[in-house]
Tab-separated table of C-alpha atoms in Angstrom:
chain	number	residue	atom	x	y	z
A	242	PHE	CA	0.094	-0.189	-0.302
A	243	SER	CA	2.862	2.562	0.814
A	244	ALA	CA	4.227	1.617	-2.537
A	245	GLY	CA	0.853	2.381	-4.541
A	246	ASP	CA	1.296	-1.402	-5.750
A	247	THR	CA	-2.565	-1.866	-5.635
A	248	THR	CA	-3.602	-2.386	-9.431
A	249	GLY	CA	-6.782	-4.305	-9.066
A	250	ILE	CA	-7.443	-4.281	-5.716
A	251	PHE	CA	-10.969	-2.889	-5.162
A	252	GLN	CA	-11.500	0.654	-4.221
A	253	PHE	CA	-7.219	1.087	-4.312
A	254	GLY	CA	-6.694	0.468	-7.778
A	255	SER	CA	-6.446	3.819	-9.933
A	256	GLU	CA	-3.993	5.392	-11.008
A	257	GLY	CA	-5.165	8.627	-8.793
A	258	MET	CA	-5.400	6.466	-5.493
A	259	GLN	CA	-1.860	4.889	-5.862
A	260	GLU	CA	-0.456	8.256	-6.074
A	261	ARG	CA	-2.194	9.357	-2.861
A	262	LEU	CA	-0.990	6.216	-0.944
A	263	GLN	CA	2.303	6.657	-1.949
A	264	ASP	CA	1.896	10.332	-0.481
A	265	MET	CA	0.658	8.831	2.570
A	266	GLU	CA	2.818	6.043	2.890
A	267	PRO	CA	0.106	4.319	5.372
A	268	SER	CA	2.016	2.593	8.216
A	269	GLU	CA	-1.366	1.334	9.814
A	270	PHE	CA	-4.765	0.029	8.966
A	271	GLY	CA	-6.742	3.256	10.032
A	272	HIS	CA	-4.737	4.572	7.296
A	273	ILE	CA	-5.649	2.610	4.918
A	274	ALA	CA	-9.346	2.771	6.254
A	275	ALA	CA	-8.833	6.578	5.953
A	276	MET	CA	-7.376	6.705	2.539
A	277	ASN	CA	-10.676	4.641	1.257
A	278	ALA	CA	-12.915	7.175	3.007
A	279	LEU	CA	-11.082	10.179	2.127
A	280	TYR	CA	-10.645	9.248	-1.692
A	281	ARG	CA	-14.189	10.838	-2.545
A	282	PRO	CA	-15.120	14.248	-4.589
A	283	GLY	CA	-16.059	16.074	-1.491
A	284	PRO	CA	-13.283	15.347	1.361
A	285	MET	CA	-11.028	14.372	-1.515
A	286	ASP	CA	-9.596	17.748	-0.796
A	287	LEU	CA	-8.650	17.264	2.841
A	288	LEU	CA	-5.898	14.261	1.568
A	289	PRO	CA	-2.918	16.907	1.634
A	290	GLU	CA	-4.101	18.016	5.056
A	291	TYR	CA	-4.661	14.525	6.373
A	292	ILE	CA	-1.024	13.490	4.897
A	293	ALA	CA	0.879	16.195	6.266
A	294	ARG	CA	-0.740	15.964	9.733
A	295	MET	CA	0.196	12.246	9.600
A	296	ARG	CA	3.354	12.925	8.868
A	297	GLY	CA	3.869	15.401	11.702
A	298	GLU	CA	4.628	18.258	8.885
A	299	GLU	CA	1.571	20.168	9.962
A	300	PRO	CA	0.112	20.507	13.543
A	301	VAL	CA	-3.164	18.847	14.482
A	302	VAL	CA	-5.541	21.486	14.149
A	303	TYR	CA	-9.461	20.084	15.169
A	304	LEU	CA	-12.203	21.363	12.839
A	305	GLY	CA	-10.103	24.357	11.566
A	306	LYS	CA	-7.650	27.438	12.692
A	307	ALA	CA	-10.769	29.416	13.429
A	308	VAL	CA	-12.120	27.351	15.896
A	309	HIS	CA	-9.560	25.161	17.240
A	310	GLU	CA	-8.711	26.547	20.802
A	311	GLU	CA	-12.704	27.053	21.494
A	312	VAL	CA	-13.480	23.542	20.504
A	313	LYS	CA	-10.573	21.154	20.880
A	314	SER	CA	-11.096	20.307	24.336
A	315	LYS	CA	-14.760	19.016	23.310
A	316	VAL	CA	-13.628	17.313	20.354
A	317	ALA	CA	-10.339	16.331	20.488
A	318	ASP	CA	-10.971	12.582	21.739
A	319	VAL	CA	-13.341	11.978	18.754
A	320	LEU	CA	-10.898	13.539	16.068
A	321	LYS	CA	-7.796	12.535	17.601
A	322	GLU	CA	-7.090	8.925	15.061
A	323	THR	CA	-8.043	11.263	11.871
A	324	TYR	CA	-5.717	14.062	13.043
A	325	GLY	CA	-8.261	16.493	13.866
A	326	ILE	CA	-10.614	15.864	10.345
A	327	MET	CA	-13.810	14.839	10.409
A	328	VAL	CA	-13.765	11.700	8.110
A	329	TYR	CA	-16.437	9.102	9.364
A	330	GLN	CA	-20.293	9.870	9.705
A	331	GLU	CA	-19.695	8.927	13.296
A	332	GLN	CA	-17.634	11.546	14.183
A	333	VAL	CA	-20.045	14.249	11.933
A	334	MET	CA	-22.671	12.842	14.630
A	335	GLN	CA	-19.944	12.911	17.711
A	336	VAL	CA	-19.201	16.977	16.838
A	337	CYS	CA	-22.954	17.367	16.743
A	338	ARG	CA	-23.471	15.696	20.249
A	339	ARG	CA	-20.655	17.255	21.798
A	340	LEU	CA	-20.936	20.722	20.224
A	341	ALA	CA	-24.863	21.337	20.145
A	342	GLY	CA	-25.529	18.979	22.431
A	343	PHE	CA	-27.505	16.627	20.322
A	344	SER	CA	-28.803	13.196	21.351
A	345	LEU	CA	-27.982	10.637	19.197
A	346	ALA	CA	-31.084	10.414	17.681
A	347	GLU	CA	-30.947	14.035	16.346
A	348	ALA	CA	-27.122	13.968	15.268
A	349	ASP	CA	-28.658	10.859	13.031
A	350	VAL	CA	-31.355	12.898	11.750
A	351	MET	CA	-28.543	15.669	10.786
A	352	ARG	CA	-26.332	12.984	9.147
A	353	ARG	CA	-29.278	12.170	6.860
A	354	ALA	CA	-30.351	15.264	6.217
A	355	ILE	CA	-26.518	16.031	4.934
A	356	SER	CA	-25.887	12.649	3.280
A	357	LYS	CA	-29.432	12.650	1.527
A	358	LYS	CA	-29.235	16.354	0.496
A	359	GLU	CA	-32.341	17.002	2.081
A	360	GLU	CA	-32.777	20.717	2.100
A	361	ASP	CA	-35.586	21.183	3.850
A	362	LEU	CA	-34.648	19.250	6.383
A	363	LEU	CA	-30.908	20.735	6.534
A	364	ALA	CA	-32.576	24.087	6.844
A	365	GLU	CA	-34.024	22.864	9.934
A	366	GLN	CA	-30.724	20.937	11.437
A	367	ARG	CA	-28.869	24.007	10.543
A	368	GLU	CA	-30.767	25.883	12.950
A	369	ALA	CA	-31.289	23.358	15.708
A	370	PHE	CA	-27.208	23.074	15.259
A	371	ILE	CA	-26.547	27.003	15.782
A	372	GLU	CA	-28.990	26.734	18.793
A	373	GLY	CA	-27.325	23.940	20.316
A	374	CYS	CA	-24.366	25.385	19.954
A	375	ALA	CA	-25.321	28.884	21.543
A	376	GLN	CA	-26.914	26.942	24.338
A	377	GLU	CA	-23.298	25.146	24.738
A	378	GLY	CA	-22.002	28.388	25.289
A	379	TYR	CA	-20.703	28.525	21.445
A	380	SER	CA	-20.651	31.606	19.396
A	381	GLU	CA	-22.716	31.872	16.444
A	382	ALA	CA	-19.612	32.278	14.372
A	383	VAL	CA	-18.097	29.040	15.881
A	384	ALA	CA	-21.860	27.169	15.310
A	385	GLU	CA	-21.610	28.575	11.419
A	386	THR	CA	-18.243	27.543	10.800
A	387	VAL	CA	-18.737	24.084	12.240
A	388	PHE	CA	-21.668	23.937	10.671
A	389	GLU	CA	-19.966	24.526	7.006
A	390	LEU	CA	-17.690	22.138	7.963
A	391	ILE	CA	-20.206	19.501	8.046
A	392	GLU	CA	-22.361	20.283	5.105
A	393	ASP	CA	-19.339	20.263	2.803
A	394	PHE	CA	-18.051	17.307	4.410
A	395	GLY	CA	-21.006	15.054	5.003
A	396	GLY	CA	-22.228	14.559	1.894
A	397	TYR	CA	-19.774	12.454	1.292
A	398	ALA	CA	-18.896	10.943	4.513
A	399	PHE	CA	-18.489	6.912	4.898
A	400	CYS	CA	-19.528	5.376	7.900
A	401	LYS	CA	-16.137	4.126	9.585
A	402	ALA	CA	-17.400	0.487	9.181
A	403	HIS	CA	-17.675	0.886	5.822
A	404	ALA	CA	-14.369	2.418	5.179
A	405	ALA	CA	-12.728	-0.219	7.460
A	406	SER	CA	-14.823	-3.165	5.710
A	407	TYR	CA	-13.288	-2.285	2.428
A	408	ALA	CA	-9.594	-1.541	3.524
A	409	ALA	CA	-9.771	-4.682	5.470
A	410	ILE	CA	-10.684	-6.629	1.809
A	411	ALA	CA	-8.740	-4.511	0.182
A	412	TYR	CA	-5.724	-5.607	2.808
A	413	GLN	CA	-6.535	-9.378	2.571
């Protein structure tokens, strides 16, 4: 995988994926699962940042520099394994729970609204997220910034079990 020698391997065989694997030089299974989840139209833009943080070339920043200091203590344990970047649907849901006080059911509604691109439901969820963040003591600016990250990324987010299963099959 580190050499990009993955021709014919499900989900990892494309030329672009091989180049990214060579850039990443995965050294553990979690890296392979994360690559599988990130090598998608939306989150692909996050790959250079993920790789730089993985290598220690950039500091780990939780949910962006603009909100890092305010949210780090609440989300560090959720995003540590992915270097401060939301990679999996479960992480999106946990961020909603931690920052906006959502229940698991409410976080799942957010996940569905984003992944299915249900515009009316998404507008309701934006309002609920911003309101929830305010109740948890976060500014509207922090809430808006985090919601935009969730909205941008969430539409392409894999669940962790899905990414890990594909990675396990590929690795075998």
